[in-house]
PDB file of C-alpha atoms and ligand atoms in Angstrom:
ATOM      1  CA  MET A   1     -22.011 -19.509 -18.974  1.00  0.00           C
ATOM      2  CA  PRO A   2     -24.015 -18.984 -15.733  1.00  0.00           C
ATOM      3  CA  THR A   3     -27.166 -16.940 -16.168  1.00  0.00           C
ATOM      4  CA  THR A   4     -28.259 -16.781 -12.520  1.00  0.00           C
ATOM      5  CA  ASN A   5     -26.620 -14.707  -9.762  1.00  0.00           C
ATOM      6  CA  LEU A   6     -24.871 -12.560 -12.347  1.00  0.00           C
ATOM      7  CA  MET A   7     -23.446  -9.435 -10.785  1.00  0.00           C
ATOM      8  CA  THR A   8     -24.874  -6.204 -12.172  1.00  0.00           C
ATOM      9  CA  PRO A   9     -22.260  -3.929 -13.793  1.00  0.00           C
ATOM     10  CA  PHE A  10     -21.551  -0.603 -12.146  1.00  0.00           C
ATOM     11  CA  GLY A  11     -19.535   2.547 -12.675  1.00  0.00           C
ATOM     12  CA  THR A  12     -17.856   4.843 -10.208  1.00  0.00           C
ATOM     13  CA  ASP A  13     -16.103   8.198 -10.378  1.00  0.00           C
ATOM     14  CA  ILE A  14     -12.432   8.538  -9.576  1.00  0.00           C
ATOM     15  CA  ASP A  15     -10.809  11.955  -9.426  1.00  0.00           C
ATOM     16  CA  LEU A  16      -7.478  11.221 -11.079  1.00  0.00           C
ATOM     17  CA  ALA A  17      -6.070  14.667 -10.327  1.00  0.00           C
ATOM     18  CA  GLU A  18      -6.706  14.381  -6.581  1.00  0.00           C
ATOM     19  CA  GLY A  19      -6.457  10.611  -6.426  1.00  0.00           C
ATOM     20  CA  ALA A  20      -9.823  10.217  -4.725  1.00  0.00           C
ATOM     21  CA  MET A  21     -12.622   7.685  -5.081  1.00  0.00           C
ATOM     22  CA  ASN A  22     -15.794   9.730  -4.817  1.00  0.00           C
ATOM     23  CA  ASP A  23     -18.180   7.015  -3.608  1.00  0.00           C
ATOM     24  CA  PRO A  24     -16.313   4.175  -1.866  1.00  0.00           C
ATOM     25  CA  ASP A  25     -18.156   1.262  -0.231  1.00  0.00           C
ATOM     26  CA  ARG A  26     -15.287   0.399   2.120  1.00  0.00           C
ATOM     27  CA  HIS A  27     -12.779   2.622   3.858  1.00  0.00           C
ATOM     28  CA  LEU A  28      -9.855   1.103   5.747  1.00  0.00           C
ATOM     29  CA  ILE A  29      -7.837   3.378   8.039  1.00  0.00           C
ATOM     30  CA  ARG A  30      -4.466   2.556   9.563  1.00  0.00           C
ATOM     31  CA  ARG A  31      -2.975   4.687  12.319  1.00  0.00           C
ATOM     32  CA  PRO A  32       0.476   4.764  13.946  1.00  0.00           C
ATOM     33  CA  SER A  33      -0.914   2.479  16.686  1.00  0.00           C
ATOM     34  CA  ASP A  34      -1.454  -0.177  13.984  1.00  0.00           C
ATOM     35  CA  MET A  35       2.200   0.063  12.944  1.00  0.00           C
ATOM     36  CA  LYS A  36       3.999  -1.196  16.061  1.00  0.00           C
ATOM     37  CA  GLY A  37       7.066  -3.182  15.120  1.00  0.00           C
ATOM     38  CA  TYR A  38       7.317  -1.870  11.578  1.00  0.00           C
ATOM     39  CA  TYR A  39       9.574   1.170  12.083  1.00  0.00           C
ATOM     40  CA  GLN A  40      13.134   1.315  13.326  1.00  0.00           C
ATOM     41  CA  ASP A  41      12.537   4.077  15.879  1.00  0.00           C
ATOM     42  CA  GLU A  42       9.899   2.713  18.277  1.00  0.00           C
ATOM     43  CA  ASP A  43      10.034   5.802  20.536  1.00  0.00           C
ATOM     44  CA  ALA A  44       9.284   8.102  17.596  1.00  0.00           C
ATOM     45  CA  LEU A  45       6.309   5.908  16.657  1.00  0.00           C
ATOM     46  CA  GLN A  46       5.030   6.029  20.239  1.00  0.00           C
ATOM     47  CA  LYS A  47       5.243   9.825  20.136  1.00  0.00           C
ATOM     48  CA  LEU A  48       3.009   9.871  17.039  1.00  0.00           C
ATOM     49  CA  ILE A  49       0.554   7.607  18.858  1.00  0.00           C
ATOM     50  CA  ASP A  50       0.608   9.816  21.965  1.00  0.00           C
ATOM     51  CA  ASP A  51       0.221  12.956  19.834  1.00  0.00           C
ATOM     52  CA  GLY A  52      -3.214  11.941  18.541  1.00  0.00           C
ATOM     53  CA  ASP A  53      -2.630   8.812  16.475  1.00  0.00           C
ATOM     54  CA  ALA A  54      -3.559  10.621  13.253  1.00  0.00           C
ATOM     55  CA  VAL A  55      -4.472   8.732  10.070  1.00  0.00           C
ATOM     56  CA  HIS A  56      -1.345   7.099   8.626  1.00  0.00           C
ATOM     57  CA  TYR A  57      -2.846   5.611   5.466  1.00  0.00           C
ATOM     58  CA  GLU A  58      -6.230   4.819   3.989  1.00  0.00           C
ATOM     59  CA  VAL A  59      -7.677   2.436   1.431  1.00  0.00           C
ATOM     60  CA  PHE A  60     -10.923   3.148  -0.438  1.00  0.00           C
ATOM     61  CA  GLU A  61     -12.670   0.277  -2.219  1.00  0.00           C
ATOM     62  CA  LYS A  62     -15.823  -0.564  -4.090  1.00  0.00           C
ATOM     63  CA  ASP A  63     -17.794  -3.609  -3.064  1.00  0.00           C
ATOM     64  CA  VAL A  64     -16.430  -6.220  -5.463  1.00  0.00           C
ATOM     65  CA  PRO A  65     -16.685  -9.895  -4.404  1.00  0.00           C
ATOM     66  CA  GLU A  66     -13.391 -11.297  -3.141  1.00  0.00           C
ATOM     67  CA  LYS A  67     -13.634 -14.211  -5.546  1.00  0.00           C
ATOM     68  CA  TYR A  68     -11.612 -15.669  -8.398  1.00  0.00           C
ATOM     69  CA  GLY A  69     -12.645 -14.050 -11.668  1.00  0.00           C
ATOM     70  CA  HIS A  70     -13.281 -10.624 -10.156  1.00  0.00           C
ATOM     71  CA  VAL A  71     -10.810  -7.738 -10.122  1.00  0.00           C
ATOM     72  CA  LEU A  72     -10.560  -5.862  -6.837  1.00  0.00           C
ATOM     73  CA  PHE A  73      -9.536  -2.246  -7.166  1.00  0.00           C
ATOM     74  CA  CYS A  74      -8.864   0.513  -4.691  1.00  0.00           C
ATOM     75  CA  ILE A  75      -7.320   3.886  -4.026  1.00  0.00           C
ATOM     76  CA  SER A  76      -4.491   3.696  -1.509  1.00  0.00           C
ATOM     77  CA  SER A  77      -3.437   6.981   0.115  1.00  0.00           C
ATOM     78  CA  LEU A  78      -0.347   7.189   2.347  1.00  0.00           C
ATOM     79  CA  GLN A  79       0.239  10.356   4.334  1.00  0.00           C
ATOM     80  CA  PRO A  80       3.585  12.195   4.176  1.00  0.00           C
ATOM     81  CA  GLY A  81       5.805  12.234   7.223  1.00  0.00           C
ATOM     82  CA  ARG A  82       8.622  10.548   9.106  1.00  0.00           C
ATOM     83  CA  VAL A  83       8.876   8.246  12.091  1.00  0.00           C
ATOM     84  CA  GLY A  84      12.119   9.660  13.440  1.00  0.00           C
ATOM     85  CA  ASP A  85      13.763  10.077  10.034  1.00  0.00           C
ATOM     86  CA  GLU A  86      12.189   6.993   8.418  1.00  0.00           C
ATOM     87  CA  CYS A  87       9.610   7.728   5.726  1.00  0.00           C
ATOM     88  CA  PHE A  88       5.983   6.787   6.366  1.00  0.00           C
ATOM     89  CA  MET A  89       5.121   3.463   4.775  1.00  0.00           C
ATOM     90  CA  THR A  90       2.380   0.859   4.561  1.00  0.00           C
ATOM     91  CA  LYS A  91       2.766  -2.432   6.427  1.00  0.00           C
ATOM     92  CA  GLY A  92       3.263  -4.336   3.195  1.00  0.00           C
ATOM     93  CA  HIS A  93       1.992  -7.802   2.454  1.00  0.00           C
ATOM     94  CA  TYR A  94       2.180 -10.881   0.285  1.00  0.00           C
ATOM     95  CA  HIS A  95      -1.037 -12.045  -1.280  1.00  0.00           C
ATOM     96  CA  THR A  96      -2.561 -15.062   0.443  1.00  0.00           C
ATOM     97  CA  ILE A  97      -2.738 -16.675  -2.986  1.00  0.00           C
ATOM     98  CA  LEU A  98       0.941 -15.995  -3.475  1.00  0.00           C
ATOM     99  CA  GLU A  99       1.005 -16.258  -7.244  1.00  0.00           C
ATOM    100  CA  THR A 100      -1.223 -13.257  -7.886  1.00  0.00           C
ATOM    101  CA  ALA A 101       0.055  -9.979  -9.280  1.00  0.00           C
ATOM    102  CA  GLU A 102      -1.028  -6.380  -8.735  1.00  0.00           C
ATOM    103  CA  VAL A 103      -0.775  -3.120 -10.655  1.00  0.00           C
ATOM    104  CA  TYR A 104      -0.268   0.232  -8.927  1.00  0.00           C
ATOM    105  CA  LEU A 105      -0.820   3.397 -10.936  1.00  0.00           C
ATOM    106  CA  CYS A 106       0.559   6.342  -9.004  1.00  0.00           C
ATOM    107  CA  LEU A 107      -1.796   9.326  -9.176  1.00  0.00           C
ATOM    108  CA  ARG A 108      -0.122  11.718  -6.780  1.00  0.00           C
ATOM    109  CA  GLY A 109       2.994  12.133  -4.652  1.00  0.00           C
ATOM    110  CA  THR A 110       6.505  10.746  -4.623  1.00  0.00           C
ATOM    111  CA  GLY A 111       8.031   7.617  -3.170  1.00  0.00           C
ATOM    112  CA  PHE A 112       8.799   3.990  -3.788  1.00  0.00           C
ATOM    113  CA  MET A 113       7.133   0.652  -4.091  1.00  0.00           C
ATOM    114  CA  ALA A 114       9.355  -1.681  -2.084  1.00  0.00           C
ATOM    115  CA  MET A 115       9.116  -5.302  -3.196  1.00  0.00           C
ATOM    116  CA  LYS A 116      10.755  -8.466  -1.917  1.00  0.00           C
ATOM    117  CA  SER A 117      10.597 -11.977  -3.287  1.00  0.00           C
ATOM    118  CA  PRO A 118      10.650 -15.345  -1.516  1.00  0.00           C
ATOM    119  CA  ASP A 119      14.053 -16.070  -3.138  1.00  0.00           C
ATOM    120  CA  GLY A 120      15.613 -13.091  -1.337  1.00  0.00           C
ATOM    121  CA  ARG A 121      15.561 -10.363  -3.979  1.00  0.00           C
ATOM    122  CA  SER A 122      14.579  -6.770  -3.245  1.00  0.00           C
ATOM    123  CA  VAL A 123      13.499  -3.976  -5.596  1.00  0.00           C
ATOM    124  CA  LEU A 124      12.628  -0.341  -4.869  1.00  0.00           C
ATOM    125  CA  GLU A 125      10.662   0.982  -7.806  1.00  0.00           C
ATOM    126  CA  PRO A 126      10.163   4.777  -7.916  1.00  0.00           C
ATOM    127  CA  MET A 127       6.589   6.023  -7.722  1.00  0.00           C
ATOM    128  CA  THR A 128       5.590   9.394  -9.135  1.00  0.00           C
ATOM    129  CA  ARG A 129       2.414  10.674 -10.745  1.00  0.00           C
ATOM    130  CA  ASN A 130       1.469   8.677 -13.892  1.00  0.00           C
ATOM    131  CA  ARG A 131       3.994   5.915 -13.224  1.00  0.00           C
ATOM    132  CA  LEU A 132       2.653   2.375 -13.160  1.00  0.00           C
ATOM    133  CA  VAL A 133       4.378  -0.296 -11.086  1.00  0.00           C
ATOM    134  CA  TYR A 134       3.758  -3.938 -11.841  1.00  0.00           C
ATOM    135  CA  VAL A 135       4.077  -6.196  -8.808  1.00  0.00           C
ATOM    136  CA  PRO A 136       4.618  -9.696 -10.212  1.00  0.00           C
ATOM    137  CA  PRO A 137       3.195 -12.831  -8.568  1.00  0.00           C
ATOM    138  CA  CYS A 138       4.880 -13.831  -5.274  1.00  0.00           C
ATOM    139  CA  TRP A 139       6.436 -10.430  -4.431  1.00  0.00           C
ATOM    140  CA  ALA A 140       5.568  -8.735  -1.136  1.00  0.00           C
ATOM    141  CA  HIS A 141       4.889  -5.032  -1.641  1.00  0.00           C
ATOM    142  CA  ARG A 142       4.898  -1.881   0.458  1.00  0.00           C
ATOM    143  CA  SER A 143       4.447   1.801  -0.455  1.00  0.00           C
ATOM    144  CA  ILE A 144       6.901   4.354   0.959  1.00  0.00           C
ATOM    145  CA  ASN A 145       6.231   8.109   0.860  1.00  0.00           C
ATOM    146  CA  THR A 146       9.366  10.252   0.499  1.00  0.00           C
ATOM    147  CA  GLY A 147       7.527  13.487  -0.348  1.00  0.00           C
ATOM    148  CA  ASP A 148       5.516  16.215   1.331  1.00  0.00           C
ATOM    149  CA  GLU A 149       2.069  15.302   0.012  1.00  0.00           C
ATOM    150  CA  PRO A 150       0.035  12.085   0.132  1.00  0.00           C
ATOM    151  CA  LEU A 151       1.307   9.226  -2.026  1.00  0.00           C
ATOM    152  CA  VAL A 152      -1.823   8.053  -3.810  1.00  0.00           C
ATOM    153  CA  SER A 153      -2.197   5.048  -6.101  1.00  0.00           C
ATOM    154  CA  PHE A 154      -4.906   3.206  -7.929  1.00  0.00           C
ATOM    155  CA  CYS A 155      -4.413  -0.545  -7.379  1.00  0.00           C
ATOM    156  CA  ALA A 156      -5.995  -3.573  -9.049  1.00  0.00           C
ATOM    157  CA  TYR A 157      -5.547  -7.265  -8.278  1.00  0.00           C
ATOM    158  CA  GLN A 158      -7.225 -10.653  -8.441  1.00  0.00           C
ATOM    159  CA  GLY A 159     -10.437 -10.804  -6.393  1.00  0.00           C
ATOM    160  CA  ASP A 160      -9.490 -13.730  -4.168  1.00  0.00           C
ATOM    161  CA  ALA A 161      -5.804 -12.744  -3.746  1.00  0.00           C
ATOM    162  CA  GLY A 162      -6.131 -11.878  -0.036  1.00  0.00           C
ATOM    163  CA  HIS A 163      -3.536 -10.264   2.230  1.00  0.00           C
ATOM    164  CA  ASN A 164      -0.818 -12.154   4.068  1.00  0.00           C
ATOM    165  CA  TYR A 165       1.241  -9.986   6.431  1.00  0.00           C
ATOM    166  CA  GLY A 166       3.313 -13.104   7.107  1.00  0.00           C
ATOM    167  CA  ASP A 167       6.919 -12.476   8.063  1.00  0.00           C
ATOM    168  CA  ILE A 168       6.872  -8.731   7.445  1.00  0.00           C
ATOM    169  CA  ALA A 169       6.217  -7.560  11.014  1.00  0.00           C
ATOM    170  CA  GLU A 170       9.199  -9.625  12.239  1.00  0.00           C
ATOM    171  CA  GLN A 171      11.564  -9.396   9.268  1.00  0.00           C
ATOM    172  CA  GLY A 172      10.527  -6.228   7.449  1.00  0.00           C
ATOM    173  CA  PHE A 173      11.881  -5.531   3.985  1.00  0.00           C
ATOM    174  CA  PRO A 174      15.611  -5.603   3.161  1.00  0.00           C
ATOM    175  CA  GLN A 175      15.719  -1.840   2.610  1.00  0.00           C
ATOM    176  CA  ARG A 176      14.430   1.066   4.674  1.00  0.00           C
ATOM    177  CA  VAL A 177      14.058   4.622   3.367  1.00  0.00           C
ATOM    178  CA  PHE A 178      14.981   7.721   5.372  1.00  0.00           C
ATOM    179  CA  ILE A 179      15.213  11.466   4.787  1.00  0.00           C
ATOM    180  CA  ARG A 180      18.432  12.860   6.254  1.00  0.00           C
ATOM    181  CA  ASP A 181      19.648  16.409   5.679  1.00  0.00           C
ATOM    182  CA  GLY A 182      16.955  16.754   3.029  1.00  0.00           C
ATOM    183  CA  LYS A 183      18.198  13.753   1.070  1.00  0.00           C
ATOM    184  CA  THR A 184      16.655  10.328   0.495  1.00  0.00           C
ATOM    185  CA  VAL A 185      18.795   7.646   2.132  1.00  0.00           C
ATOM    186  CA  ILE A 186      18.204   3.937   1.426  1.00  0.00           C
ATOM    187  CA  GLN A 187      19.670   1.475   3.914  1.00  0.00           C
TER     188      GLN A 187
HETATM  189  C1  S6P B   1      -4.039  -4.621  -1.843  1.00  0.00           C
HETATM  190  C2  S6P B   1      -3.181  -3.438  -2.166  1.00  0.00           C
HETATM  191  C3  S6P B   1      -3.438  -2.192  -1.323  1.00  0.00           C
HETATM  192  C4  S6P B   1      -2.927  -2.293   0.118  1.00  0.00           C
HETATM  193  C5  S6P B   1      -2.894  -0.944   0.783  1.00  0.00           C
HETATM  194  C6  S6P B   1      -2.561  -1.053   2.262  1.00  0.00           C
HETATM  195  O1  S6P B   1      -3.556  -5.806  -2.367  1.00  0.00           O
HETATM  196  O2  S6P B   1      -1.840  -3.802  -2.191  1.00  0.00           O
HETATM  197  O3  S6P B   1      -4.796  -1.933  -1.294  1.00  0.00           O
HETATM  198  O4  S6P B   1      -3.722  -3.157   0.858  1.00  0.00           O
HETATM  199  O5  S6P B   1      -1.993  -0.132   0.134  1.00  0.00           O
HETATM  200  O6  S6P B   1      -1.367  -1.721   2.484  1.00  0.00           O
HETATM  201  P1  S6P B   1      -1.253  -2.891   3.549  1.00  0.00           P
HETATM  202  O7  S6P B   1       0.092  -3.467   3.345  1.00  0.00           O
HETATM  203  O8  S6P B   1      -1.471  -2.337   4.893  1.00  0.00           O
HETATM  204  O9  S6P B   1      -2.363  -3.888   3.193  1.00  0.00           O
HETATM  205 ZN1   ZN B   2      -1.412  -6.246  -2.604  1.00  0.00          ZN
END
């Protein structure tokens, strides 16, 4: 058991009703201009960029070392809206250390966790408040917001897992999610 360089424990406040981390150390923002190539309707995405490039999604984290043995955790908040009629979504990623899992506890909003595996399988798991989605090792994962309020989750995963955006920009996920005539359409 090492007795030097031990990290000091800490606590932090998370507002579970709002889905907000009150005192984050890191704040990642992605905008429509970061999402080129991910949506079907490129003209609609360009319009969002031209119309102010508003925040698309955000990640709030505490400063936990990105090392094996630690557990990274964050609040991920995806805005509601459509690109054309395709629901707002995160880029999605594999973990760089592929065989690392992740848990997502949905705190607010409505949507899906889209997951795809290297052997060609695809799963869309519903996300609603209080529902936990387990992303097993090796599955790429992406949040999709089908509702009218932010889709907010608490996520936790192995410290050194890393993010690999790999083939997703070119190949996407097998299923896209749209709202047409007020109904959710999966294609
Ligand atoms: C990290 C975890 C989330 C995502 C966040 C943004 O493993 O899955 O924190 O990073 O939802 O998504 P993306 O695909 O842009 O990294
Ligand atoms: Zn992840």
